[in-house]
PDB file of C-alpha atoms and ligand atoms in Angstrom:
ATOM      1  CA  UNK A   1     -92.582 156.304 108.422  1.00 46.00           C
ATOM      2  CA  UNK A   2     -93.695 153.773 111.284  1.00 59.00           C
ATOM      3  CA  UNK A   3     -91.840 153.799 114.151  1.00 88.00           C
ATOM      4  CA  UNK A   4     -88.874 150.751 114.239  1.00 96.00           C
ATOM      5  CA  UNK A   5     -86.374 150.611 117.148  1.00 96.00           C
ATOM      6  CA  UNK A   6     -83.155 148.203 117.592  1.00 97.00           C
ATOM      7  CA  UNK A   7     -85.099 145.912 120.002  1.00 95.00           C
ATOM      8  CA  UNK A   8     -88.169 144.323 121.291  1.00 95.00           C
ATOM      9  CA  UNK A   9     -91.391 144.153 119.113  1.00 95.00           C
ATOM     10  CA  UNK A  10     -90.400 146.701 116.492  1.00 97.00           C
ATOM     11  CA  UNK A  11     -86.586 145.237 116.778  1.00 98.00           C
ATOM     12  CA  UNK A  12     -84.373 144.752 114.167  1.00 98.00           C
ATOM     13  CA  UNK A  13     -85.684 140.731 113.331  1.00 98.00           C
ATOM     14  CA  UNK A  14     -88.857 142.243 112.357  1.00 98.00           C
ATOM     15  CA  UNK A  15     -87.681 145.491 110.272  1.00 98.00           C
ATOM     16  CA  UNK A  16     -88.614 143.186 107.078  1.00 98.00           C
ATOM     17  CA  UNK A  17     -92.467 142.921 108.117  1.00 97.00           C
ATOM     18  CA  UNK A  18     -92.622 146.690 107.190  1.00 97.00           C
ATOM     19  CA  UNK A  19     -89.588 147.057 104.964  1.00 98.00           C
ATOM     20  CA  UNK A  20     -89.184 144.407 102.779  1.00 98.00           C
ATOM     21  CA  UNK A  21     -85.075 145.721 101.764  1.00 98.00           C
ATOM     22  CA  UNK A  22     -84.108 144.815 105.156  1.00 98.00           C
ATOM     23  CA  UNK A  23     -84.225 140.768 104.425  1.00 98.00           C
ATOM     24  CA  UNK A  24     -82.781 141.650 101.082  1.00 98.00           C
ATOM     25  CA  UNK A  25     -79.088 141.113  99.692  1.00 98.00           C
ATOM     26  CA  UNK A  26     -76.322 143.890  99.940  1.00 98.00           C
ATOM     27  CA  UNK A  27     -77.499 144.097 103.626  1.00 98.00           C
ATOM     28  CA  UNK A  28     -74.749 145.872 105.990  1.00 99.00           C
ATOM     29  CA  UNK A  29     -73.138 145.979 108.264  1.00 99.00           C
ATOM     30  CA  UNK A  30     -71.263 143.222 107.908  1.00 98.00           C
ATOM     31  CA  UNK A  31     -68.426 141.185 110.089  1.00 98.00           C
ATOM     32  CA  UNK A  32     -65.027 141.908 108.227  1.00 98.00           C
ATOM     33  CA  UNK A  33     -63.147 138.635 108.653  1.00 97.00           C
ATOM     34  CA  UNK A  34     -59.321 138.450 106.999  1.00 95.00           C
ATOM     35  CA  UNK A  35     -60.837 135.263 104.774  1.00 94.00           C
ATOM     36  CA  UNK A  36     -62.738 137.860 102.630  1.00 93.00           C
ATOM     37  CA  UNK A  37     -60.573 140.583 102.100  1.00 97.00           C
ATOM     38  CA  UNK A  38     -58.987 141.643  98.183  1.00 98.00           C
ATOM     39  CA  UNK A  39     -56.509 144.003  97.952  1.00 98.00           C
ATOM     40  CA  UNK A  40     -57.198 146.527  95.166  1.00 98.00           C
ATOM     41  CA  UNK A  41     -54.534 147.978  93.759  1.00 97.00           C
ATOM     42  CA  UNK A  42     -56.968 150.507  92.112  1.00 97.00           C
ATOM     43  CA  UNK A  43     -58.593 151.657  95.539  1.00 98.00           C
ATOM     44  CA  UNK A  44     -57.309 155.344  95.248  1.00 97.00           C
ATOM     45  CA  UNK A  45     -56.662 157.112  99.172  1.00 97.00           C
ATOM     46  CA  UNK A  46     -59.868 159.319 100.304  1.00 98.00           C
ATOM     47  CA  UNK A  47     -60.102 163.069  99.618  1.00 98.00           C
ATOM     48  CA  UNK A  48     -62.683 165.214 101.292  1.00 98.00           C
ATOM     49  CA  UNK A  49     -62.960 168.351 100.244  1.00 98.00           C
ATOM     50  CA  UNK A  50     -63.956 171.372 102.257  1.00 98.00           C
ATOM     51  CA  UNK A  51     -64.515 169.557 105.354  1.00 98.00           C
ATOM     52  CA  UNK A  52     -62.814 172.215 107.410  1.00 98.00           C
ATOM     53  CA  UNK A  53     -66.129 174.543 108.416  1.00 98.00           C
ATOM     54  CA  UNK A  54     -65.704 178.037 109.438  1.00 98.00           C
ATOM     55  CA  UNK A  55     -67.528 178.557 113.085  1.00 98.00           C
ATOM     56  CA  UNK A  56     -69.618 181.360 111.584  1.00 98.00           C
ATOM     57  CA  UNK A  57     -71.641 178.588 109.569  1.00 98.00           C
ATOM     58  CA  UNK A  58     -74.226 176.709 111.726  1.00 98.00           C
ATOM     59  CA  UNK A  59     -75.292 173.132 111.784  1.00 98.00           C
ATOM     60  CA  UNK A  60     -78.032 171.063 113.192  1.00 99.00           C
ATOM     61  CA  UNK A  61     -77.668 168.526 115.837  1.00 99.00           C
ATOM     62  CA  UNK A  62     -80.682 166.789 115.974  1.00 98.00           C
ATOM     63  CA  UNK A  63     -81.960 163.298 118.236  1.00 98.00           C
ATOM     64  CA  UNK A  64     -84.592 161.387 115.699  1.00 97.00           C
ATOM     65  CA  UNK A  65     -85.274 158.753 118.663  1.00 96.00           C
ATOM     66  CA  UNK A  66     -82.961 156.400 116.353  1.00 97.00           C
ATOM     67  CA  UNK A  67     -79.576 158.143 115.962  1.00 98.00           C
ATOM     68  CA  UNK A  68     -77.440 161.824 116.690  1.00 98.00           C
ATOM     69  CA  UNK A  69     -77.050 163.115 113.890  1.00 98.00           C
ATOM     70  CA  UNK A  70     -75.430 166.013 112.550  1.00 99.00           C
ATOM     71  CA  UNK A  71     -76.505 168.180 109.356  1.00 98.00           C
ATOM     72  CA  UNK A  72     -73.414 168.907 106.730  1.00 98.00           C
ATOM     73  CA  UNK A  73     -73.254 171.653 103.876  1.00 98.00           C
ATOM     74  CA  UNK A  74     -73.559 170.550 100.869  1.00 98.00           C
ATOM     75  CA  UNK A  75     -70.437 172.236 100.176  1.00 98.00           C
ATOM     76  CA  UNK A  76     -68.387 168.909 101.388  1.00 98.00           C
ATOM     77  CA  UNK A  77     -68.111 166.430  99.386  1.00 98.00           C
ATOM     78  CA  UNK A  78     -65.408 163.746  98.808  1.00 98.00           C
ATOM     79  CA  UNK A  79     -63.711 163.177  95.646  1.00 96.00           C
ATOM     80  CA  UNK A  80     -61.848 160.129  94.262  1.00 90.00           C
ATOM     81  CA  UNK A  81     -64.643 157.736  94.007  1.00 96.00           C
ATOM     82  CA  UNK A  82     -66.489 156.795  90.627  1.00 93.00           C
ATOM     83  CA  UNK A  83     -68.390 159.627  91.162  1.00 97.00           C
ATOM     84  CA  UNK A  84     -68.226 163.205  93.191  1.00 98.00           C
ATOM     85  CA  UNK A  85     -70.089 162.303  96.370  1.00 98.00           C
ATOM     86  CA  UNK A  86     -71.627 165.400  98.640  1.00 99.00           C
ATOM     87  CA  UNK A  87     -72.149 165.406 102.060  1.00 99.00           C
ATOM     88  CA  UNK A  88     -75.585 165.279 103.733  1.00 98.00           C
ATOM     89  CA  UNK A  89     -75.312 164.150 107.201  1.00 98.00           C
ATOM     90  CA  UNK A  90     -73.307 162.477 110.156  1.00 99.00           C
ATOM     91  CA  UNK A  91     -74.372 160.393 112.515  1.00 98.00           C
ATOM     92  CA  UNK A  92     -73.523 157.969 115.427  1.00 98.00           C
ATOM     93  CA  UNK A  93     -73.812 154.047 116.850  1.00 98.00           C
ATOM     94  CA  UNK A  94     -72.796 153.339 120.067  1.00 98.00           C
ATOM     95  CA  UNK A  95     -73.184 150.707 122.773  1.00 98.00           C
ATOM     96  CA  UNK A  96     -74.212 151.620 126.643  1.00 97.00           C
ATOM     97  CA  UNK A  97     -72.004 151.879 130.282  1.00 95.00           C
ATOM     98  CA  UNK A  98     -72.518 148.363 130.717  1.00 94.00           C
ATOM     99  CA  UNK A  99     -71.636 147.440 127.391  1.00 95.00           C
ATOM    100  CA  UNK A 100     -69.333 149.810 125.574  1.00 95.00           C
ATOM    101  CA  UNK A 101     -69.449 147.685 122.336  1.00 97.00           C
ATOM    102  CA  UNK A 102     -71.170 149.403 119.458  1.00 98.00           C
ATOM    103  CA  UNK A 103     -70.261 149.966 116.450  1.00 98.00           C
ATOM    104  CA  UNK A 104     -72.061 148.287 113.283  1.00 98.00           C
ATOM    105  CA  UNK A 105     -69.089 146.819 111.519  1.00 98.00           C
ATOM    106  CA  UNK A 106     -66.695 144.252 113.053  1.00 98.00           C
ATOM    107  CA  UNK A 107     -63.239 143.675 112.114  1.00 98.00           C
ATOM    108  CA  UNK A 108     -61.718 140.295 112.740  1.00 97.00           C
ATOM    109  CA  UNK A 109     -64.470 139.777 115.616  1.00 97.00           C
ATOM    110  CA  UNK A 110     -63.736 143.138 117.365  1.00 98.00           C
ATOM    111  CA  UNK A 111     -66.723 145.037 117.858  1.00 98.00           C
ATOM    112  CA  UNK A 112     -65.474 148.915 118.650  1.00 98.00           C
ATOM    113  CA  UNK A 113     -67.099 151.187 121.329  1.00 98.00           C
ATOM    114  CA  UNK A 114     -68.676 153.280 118.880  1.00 98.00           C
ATOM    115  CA  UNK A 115     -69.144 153.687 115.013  1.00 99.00           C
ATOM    116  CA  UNK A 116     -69.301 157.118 113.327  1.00 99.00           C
ATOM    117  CA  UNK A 117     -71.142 157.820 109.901  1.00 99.00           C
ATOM    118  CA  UNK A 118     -70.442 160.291 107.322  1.00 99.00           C
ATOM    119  CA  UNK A 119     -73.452 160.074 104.463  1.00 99.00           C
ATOM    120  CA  UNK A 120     -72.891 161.562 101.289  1.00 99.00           C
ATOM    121  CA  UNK A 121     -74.779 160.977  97.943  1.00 99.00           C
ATOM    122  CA  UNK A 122     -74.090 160.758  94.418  1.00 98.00           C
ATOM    123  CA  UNK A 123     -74.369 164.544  93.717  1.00 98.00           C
ATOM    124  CA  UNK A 124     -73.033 163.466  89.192  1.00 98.00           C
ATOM    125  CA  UNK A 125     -76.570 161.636  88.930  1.00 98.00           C
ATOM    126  CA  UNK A 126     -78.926 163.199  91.188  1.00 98.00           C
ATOM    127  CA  UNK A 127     -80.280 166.332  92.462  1.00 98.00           C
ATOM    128  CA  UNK A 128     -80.542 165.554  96.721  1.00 98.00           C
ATOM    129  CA  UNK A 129     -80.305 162.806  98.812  1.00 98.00           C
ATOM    130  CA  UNK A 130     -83.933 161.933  98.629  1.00 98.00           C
ATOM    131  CA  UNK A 131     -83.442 161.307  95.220  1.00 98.00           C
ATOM    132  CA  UNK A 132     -80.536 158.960  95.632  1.00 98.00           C
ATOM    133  CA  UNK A 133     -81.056 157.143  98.468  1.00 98.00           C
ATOM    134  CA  UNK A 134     -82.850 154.038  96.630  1.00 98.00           C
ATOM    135  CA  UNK A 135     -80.137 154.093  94.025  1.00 98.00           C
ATOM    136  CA  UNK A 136     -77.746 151.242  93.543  1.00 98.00           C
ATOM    137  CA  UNK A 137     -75.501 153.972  92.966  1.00 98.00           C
ATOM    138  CA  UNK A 138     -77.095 156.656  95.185  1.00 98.00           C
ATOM    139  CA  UNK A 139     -74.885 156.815  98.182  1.00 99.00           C
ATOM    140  CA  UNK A 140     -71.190 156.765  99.629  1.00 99.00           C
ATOM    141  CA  UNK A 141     -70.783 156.404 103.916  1.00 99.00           C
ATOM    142  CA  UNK A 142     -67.441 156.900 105.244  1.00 99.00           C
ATOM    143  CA  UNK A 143     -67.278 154.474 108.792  1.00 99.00           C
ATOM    144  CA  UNK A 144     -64.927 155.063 111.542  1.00 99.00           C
ATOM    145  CA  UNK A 145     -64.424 153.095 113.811  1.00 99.00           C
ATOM    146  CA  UNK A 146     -64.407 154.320 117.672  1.00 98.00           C
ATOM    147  CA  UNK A 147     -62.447 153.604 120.579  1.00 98.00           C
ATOM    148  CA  UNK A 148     -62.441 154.309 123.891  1.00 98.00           C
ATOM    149  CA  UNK A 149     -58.864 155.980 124.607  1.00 98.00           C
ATOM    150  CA  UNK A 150     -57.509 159.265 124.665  1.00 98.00           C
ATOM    151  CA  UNK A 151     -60.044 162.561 124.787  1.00 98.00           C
ATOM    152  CA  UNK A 152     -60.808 163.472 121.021  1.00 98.00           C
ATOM    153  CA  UNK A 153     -61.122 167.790 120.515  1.00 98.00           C
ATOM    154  CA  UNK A 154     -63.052 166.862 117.172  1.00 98.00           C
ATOM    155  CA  UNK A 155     -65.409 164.894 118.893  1.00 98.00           C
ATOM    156  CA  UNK A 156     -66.019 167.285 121.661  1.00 98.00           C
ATOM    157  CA  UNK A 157     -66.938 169.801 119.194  1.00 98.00           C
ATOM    158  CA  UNK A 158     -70.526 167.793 118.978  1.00 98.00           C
ATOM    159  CA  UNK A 159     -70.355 166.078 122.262  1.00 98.00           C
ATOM    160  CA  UNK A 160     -70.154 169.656 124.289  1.00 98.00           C
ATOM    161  CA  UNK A 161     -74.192 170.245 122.456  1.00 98.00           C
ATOM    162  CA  UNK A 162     -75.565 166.603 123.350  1.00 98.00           C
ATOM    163  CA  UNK A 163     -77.766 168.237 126.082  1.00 98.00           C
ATOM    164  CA  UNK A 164     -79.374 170.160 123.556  1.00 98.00           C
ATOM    165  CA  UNK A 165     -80.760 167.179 121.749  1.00 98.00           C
ATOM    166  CA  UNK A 166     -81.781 165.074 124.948  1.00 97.00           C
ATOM    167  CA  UNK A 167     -85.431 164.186 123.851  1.00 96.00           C
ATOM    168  CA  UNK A 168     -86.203 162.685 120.460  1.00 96.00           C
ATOM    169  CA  UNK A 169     -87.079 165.575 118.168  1.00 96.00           C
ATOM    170  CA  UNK A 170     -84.826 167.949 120.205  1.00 97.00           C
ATOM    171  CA  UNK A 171     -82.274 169.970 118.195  1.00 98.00           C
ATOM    172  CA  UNK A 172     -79.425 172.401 118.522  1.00 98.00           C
ATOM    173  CA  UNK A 173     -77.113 174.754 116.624  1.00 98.00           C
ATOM    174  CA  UNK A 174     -73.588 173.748 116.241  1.00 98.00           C
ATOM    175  CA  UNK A 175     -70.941 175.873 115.037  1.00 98.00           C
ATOM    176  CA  UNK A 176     -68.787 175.050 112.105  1.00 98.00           C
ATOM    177  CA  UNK A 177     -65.822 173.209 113.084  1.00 98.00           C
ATOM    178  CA  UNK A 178     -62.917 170.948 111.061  1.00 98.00           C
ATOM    179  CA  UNK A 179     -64.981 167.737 110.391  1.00 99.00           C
ATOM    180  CA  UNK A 180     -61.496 166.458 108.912  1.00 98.00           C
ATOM    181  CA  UNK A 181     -60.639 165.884 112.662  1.00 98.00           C
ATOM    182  CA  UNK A 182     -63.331 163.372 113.295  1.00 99.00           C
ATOM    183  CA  UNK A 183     -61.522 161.124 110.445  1.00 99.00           C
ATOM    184  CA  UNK A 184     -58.510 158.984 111.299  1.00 98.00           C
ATOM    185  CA  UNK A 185     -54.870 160.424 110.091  1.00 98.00           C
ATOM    186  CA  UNK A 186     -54.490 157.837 106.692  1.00 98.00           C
ATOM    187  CA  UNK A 187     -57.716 158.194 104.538  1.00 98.00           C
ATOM    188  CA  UNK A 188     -55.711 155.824 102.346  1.00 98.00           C
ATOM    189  CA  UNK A 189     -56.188 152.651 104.377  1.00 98.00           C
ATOM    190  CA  UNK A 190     -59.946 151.572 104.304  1.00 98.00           C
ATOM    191  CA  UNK A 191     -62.355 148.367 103.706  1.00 98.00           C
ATOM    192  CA  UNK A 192     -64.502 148.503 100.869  1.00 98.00           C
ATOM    193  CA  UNK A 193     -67.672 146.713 100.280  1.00 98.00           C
ATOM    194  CA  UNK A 194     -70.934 147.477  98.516  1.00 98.00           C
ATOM    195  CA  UNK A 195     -74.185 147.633 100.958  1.00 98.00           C
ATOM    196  CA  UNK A 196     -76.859 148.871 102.533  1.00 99.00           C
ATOM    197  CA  UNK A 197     -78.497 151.595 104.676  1.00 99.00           C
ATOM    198  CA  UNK A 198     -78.196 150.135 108.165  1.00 99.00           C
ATOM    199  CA  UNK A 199     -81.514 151.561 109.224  1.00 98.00           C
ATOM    200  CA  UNK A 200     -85.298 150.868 107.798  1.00 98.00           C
ATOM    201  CA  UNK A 201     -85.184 151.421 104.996  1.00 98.00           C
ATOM    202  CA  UNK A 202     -82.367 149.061 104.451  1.00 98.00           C
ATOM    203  CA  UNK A 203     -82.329 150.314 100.773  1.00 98.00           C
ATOM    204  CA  UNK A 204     -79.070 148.281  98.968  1.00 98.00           C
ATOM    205  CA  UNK A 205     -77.762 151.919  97.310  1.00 98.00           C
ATOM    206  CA  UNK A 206     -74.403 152.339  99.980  1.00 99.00           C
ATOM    207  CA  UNK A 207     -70.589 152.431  98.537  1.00 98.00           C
ATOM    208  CA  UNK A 208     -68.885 151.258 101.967  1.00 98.00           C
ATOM    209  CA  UNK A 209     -66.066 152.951 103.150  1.00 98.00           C
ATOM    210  CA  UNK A 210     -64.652 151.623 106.153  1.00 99.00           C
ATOM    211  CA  UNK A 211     -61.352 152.682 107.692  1.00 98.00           C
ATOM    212  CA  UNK A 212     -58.612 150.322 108.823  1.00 98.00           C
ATOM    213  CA  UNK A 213     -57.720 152.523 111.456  1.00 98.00           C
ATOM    214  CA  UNK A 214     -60.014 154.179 114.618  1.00 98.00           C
ATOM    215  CA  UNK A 215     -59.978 156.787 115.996  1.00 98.00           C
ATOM    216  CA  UNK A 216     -60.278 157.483 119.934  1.00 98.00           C
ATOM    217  CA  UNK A 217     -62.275 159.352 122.673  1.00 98.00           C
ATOM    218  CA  UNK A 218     -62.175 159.126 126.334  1.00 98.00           C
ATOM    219  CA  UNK A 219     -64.222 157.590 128.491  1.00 98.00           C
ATOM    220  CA  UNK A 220     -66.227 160.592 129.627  1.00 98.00           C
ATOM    221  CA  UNK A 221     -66.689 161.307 126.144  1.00 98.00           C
ATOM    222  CA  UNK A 222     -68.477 157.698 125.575  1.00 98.00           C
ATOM    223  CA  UNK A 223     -70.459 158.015 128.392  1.00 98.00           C
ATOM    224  CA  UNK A 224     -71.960 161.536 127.450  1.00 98.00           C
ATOM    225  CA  UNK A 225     -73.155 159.810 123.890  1.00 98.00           C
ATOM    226  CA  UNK A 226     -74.770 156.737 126.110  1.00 98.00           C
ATOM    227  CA  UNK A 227     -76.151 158.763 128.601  1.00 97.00           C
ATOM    228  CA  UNK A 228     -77.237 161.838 127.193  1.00 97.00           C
ATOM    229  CA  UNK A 229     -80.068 160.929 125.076  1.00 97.00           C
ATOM    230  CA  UNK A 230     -83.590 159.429 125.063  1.00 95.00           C
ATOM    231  CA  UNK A 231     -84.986 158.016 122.241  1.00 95.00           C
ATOM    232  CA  UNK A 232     -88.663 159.200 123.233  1.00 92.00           C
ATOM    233  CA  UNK A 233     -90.282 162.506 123.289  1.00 91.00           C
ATOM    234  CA  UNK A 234     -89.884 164.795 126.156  1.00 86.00           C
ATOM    235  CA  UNK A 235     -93.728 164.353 126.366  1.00 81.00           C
ATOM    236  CA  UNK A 236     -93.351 160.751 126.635  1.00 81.00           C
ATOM    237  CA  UNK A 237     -93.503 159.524 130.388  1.00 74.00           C
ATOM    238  CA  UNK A 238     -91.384 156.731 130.447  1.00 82.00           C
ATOM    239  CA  UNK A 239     -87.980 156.841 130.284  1.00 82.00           C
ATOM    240  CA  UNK A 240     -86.397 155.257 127.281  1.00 91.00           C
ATOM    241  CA  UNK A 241     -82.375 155.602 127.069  1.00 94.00           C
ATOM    242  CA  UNK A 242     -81.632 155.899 123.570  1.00 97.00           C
ATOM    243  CA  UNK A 243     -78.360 153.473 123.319  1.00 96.00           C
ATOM    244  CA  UNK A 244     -77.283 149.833 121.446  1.00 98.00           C
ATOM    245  CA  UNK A 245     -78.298 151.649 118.281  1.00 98.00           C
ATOM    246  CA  UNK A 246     -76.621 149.132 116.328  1.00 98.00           C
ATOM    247  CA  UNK A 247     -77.881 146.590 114.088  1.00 98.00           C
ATOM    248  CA  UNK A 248     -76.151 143.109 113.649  1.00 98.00           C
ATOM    249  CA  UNK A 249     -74.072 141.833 111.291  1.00 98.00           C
ATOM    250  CA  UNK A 250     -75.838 140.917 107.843  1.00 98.00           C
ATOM    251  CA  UNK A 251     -74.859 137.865 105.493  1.00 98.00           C
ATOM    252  CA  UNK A 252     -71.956 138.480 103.583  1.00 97.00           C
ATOM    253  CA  UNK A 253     -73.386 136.296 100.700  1.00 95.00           C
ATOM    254  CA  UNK A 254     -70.949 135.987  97.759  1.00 94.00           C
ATOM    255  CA  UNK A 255     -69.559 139.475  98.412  1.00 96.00           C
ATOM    256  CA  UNK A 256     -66.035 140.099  98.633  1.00 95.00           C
ATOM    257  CA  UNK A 257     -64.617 142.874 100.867  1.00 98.00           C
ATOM    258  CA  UNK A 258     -61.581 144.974  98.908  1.00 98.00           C
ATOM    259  CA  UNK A 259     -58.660 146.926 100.824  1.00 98.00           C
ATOM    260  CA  UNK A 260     -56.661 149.457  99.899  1.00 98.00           C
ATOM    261  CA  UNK A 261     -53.580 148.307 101.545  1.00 98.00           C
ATOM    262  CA  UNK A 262     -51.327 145.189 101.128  1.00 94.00           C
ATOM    263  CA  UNK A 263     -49.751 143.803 105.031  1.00 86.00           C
TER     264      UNK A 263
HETATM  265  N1  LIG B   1     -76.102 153.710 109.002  1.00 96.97           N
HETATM  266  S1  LIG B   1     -76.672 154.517 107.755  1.00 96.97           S
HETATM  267  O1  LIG B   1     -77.236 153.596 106.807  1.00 96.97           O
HETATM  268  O2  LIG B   1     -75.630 155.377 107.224  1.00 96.97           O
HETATM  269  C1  LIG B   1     -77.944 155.572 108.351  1.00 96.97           C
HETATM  270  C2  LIG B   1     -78.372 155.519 109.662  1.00 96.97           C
HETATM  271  F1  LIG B   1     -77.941 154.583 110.514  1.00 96.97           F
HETATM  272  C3  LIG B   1     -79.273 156.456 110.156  1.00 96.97           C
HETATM  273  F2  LIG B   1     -79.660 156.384 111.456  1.00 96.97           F
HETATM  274  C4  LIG B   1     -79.775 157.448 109.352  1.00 96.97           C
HETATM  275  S2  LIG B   1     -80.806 158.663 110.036  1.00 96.97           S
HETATM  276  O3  LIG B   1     -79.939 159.452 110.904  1.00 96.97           O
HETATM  277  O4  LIG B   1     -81.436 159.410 108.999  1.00 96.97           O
HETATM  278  C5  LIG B   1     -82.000 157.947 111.101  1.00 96.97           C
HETATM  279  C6  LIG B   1     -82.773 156.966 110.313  1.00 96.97           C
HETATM  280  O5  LIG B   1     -83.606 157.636 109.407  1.00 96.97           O
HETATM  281  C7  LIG B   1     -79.413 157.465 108.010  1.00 96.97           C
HETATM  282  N2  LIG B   1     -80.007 158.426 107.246  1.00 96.97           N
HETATM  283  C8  LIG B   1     -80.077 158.368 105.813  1.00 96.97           C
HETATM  284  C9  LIG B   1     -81.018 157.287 105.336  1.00 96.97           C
HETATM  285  C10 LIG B   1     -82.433 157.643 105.711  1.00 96.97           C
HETATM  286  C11 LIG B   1     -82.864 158.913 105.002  1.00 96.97           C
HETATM  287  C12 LIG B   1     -81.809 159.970 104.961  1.00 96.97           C
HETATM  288  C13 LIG B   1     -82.132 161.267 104.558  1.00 96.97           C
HETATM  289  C14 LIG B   1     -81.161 162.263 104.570  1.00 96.97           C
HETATM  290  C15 LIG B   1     -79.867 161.983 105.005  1.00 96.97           C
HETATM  291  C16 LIG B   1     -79.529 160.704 105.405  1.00 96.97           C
HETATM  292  C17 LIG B   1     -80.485 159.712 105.319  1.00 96.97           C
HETATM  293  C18 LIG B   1     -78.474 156.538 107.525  1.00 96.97           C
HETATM  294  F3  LIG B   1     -78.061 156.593 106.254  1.00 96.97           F
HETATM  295 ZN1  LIG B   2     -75.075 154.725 110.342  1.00 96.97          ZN
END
């Protein structure tokens, strides 16, 4: 579709002029604040299911210009929400060196280094992801929230290919490798809200998962995601960093945010 970016003429405060979702309700991500949070005693912990890849099956890292992101096998999918929900893609938001703030969602007016997204889609109602993506029931993100801190293995297992997907367009082969790791250790502690895509085209079709706790990577590690990659074509003369690809918080409205967990 046309071309949007995070700022400037094309910016987020004018995604609505070519997708009119994007000034809709449902919109994420949103600003977790104590004030709105329900615990739900029926919020069952996470299961994923074959998220442990053998390194004989390859992915694709790819740069779109908006976000890295990673292709998954449809053979993951997580169970334990209303529906089965299969995996489609990964994909990051992160800050820059000068400002190693972001992530999409903030909790209690913390805004984390990075954010990492796990998209999966309704695979009970519909065929692909295509399909479901303008579904109210359509699709199911997992969020994890990033912090800079110890080096992460899992992490480095996509970081180690970033040069690969330097210029928008750009793509590389990743090996298989145990996505599990990229998760934090209790799948049973998460936020969980209904929303939106966070990109154009903002359709309101996301079951938000959000968990409580993050996870870490080092400092090197951060700056490889803000530095590596350029959100224009290689052919492209000017040099445009691809970084801060994160929108802002949305309304809340009259939505409540549920948790899982009680203290
Ligand atoms: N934050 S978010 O809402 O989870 C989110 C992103 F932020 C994000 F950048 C992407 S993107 O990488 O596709 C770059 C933008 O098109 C997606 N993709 C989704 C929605 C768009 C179409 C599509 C098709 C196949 C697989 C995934 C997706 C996204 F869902
Ligand atoms: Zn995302």
């Amino acid at each position: 579709g046309a071309e949007w970016t995070y700022s400037g003429p094309t910016g987020q405060d004018y995604w609505s002029n070519k997708y009119p979702y994007c000034a809709g309700s449902f919109q994420s991500p949103i600003h977790i604040t104590s004030d709105l949070l329900r615990f739900s005693p029926t919020l069952r912990p996470i299961e994923v299911r074959n998220y442990k890849l053998s390194s004989t099956e390859q992915l694709t890292l790819r740069n779109d210009g908006h976000s890295l992101k990673l292709s998954l096998p449809p053979t993951m999918y997580v169970a334990g929400l209303p529906n089965q929900f299969t995996a489609a893609q990964l994909h990051f938001h992160w800050g820059s060196s000068n400002w190693p703030t972001g992530s999409e969602h903030l909790v209690d007016s913390k805004q984390f280094a990075a954010e990492l997204h796990i998209v999966h889609y309704n695979s009970d109602k519909y065929p692909d992801i295509n399909t479901a993506i303008d579904k109210s029931d359509g699709l199911a993100v997992l969020g994890v929230l990033i912090k800079i801190g110890d080096f992460n293995p899992a992490y480095e297992q996509i970081l180690r290919f970033i040069n690969g997907a330097k210029y928008k367009n750009f793509e590389v082969r990743v090996p298989g490798f145990n996505v599990r790791g990229l998760l934090p250790a209790r799948l049973d502690e998460y936020y969980r809200y209904d929303g939106s895509l966070t990109t154009p085209p903002c359709f309101p079709s996301v079951l938000w998962t959000v968990f409580r706790n993050h996870v870490t990577i080092s400092h090197q590690q951060y700056l490889a995601l803000v530095t590596s990659l350029h959100a224009s074509s290689v052919q492209n003369a000017e040099v445009t960093p691809l970084n801060n690809n994160f929108r802002k918080p949305q309304p809340i409205d009259s939505r409540v945010v549920l948790v899982s967990f009680k203290e």
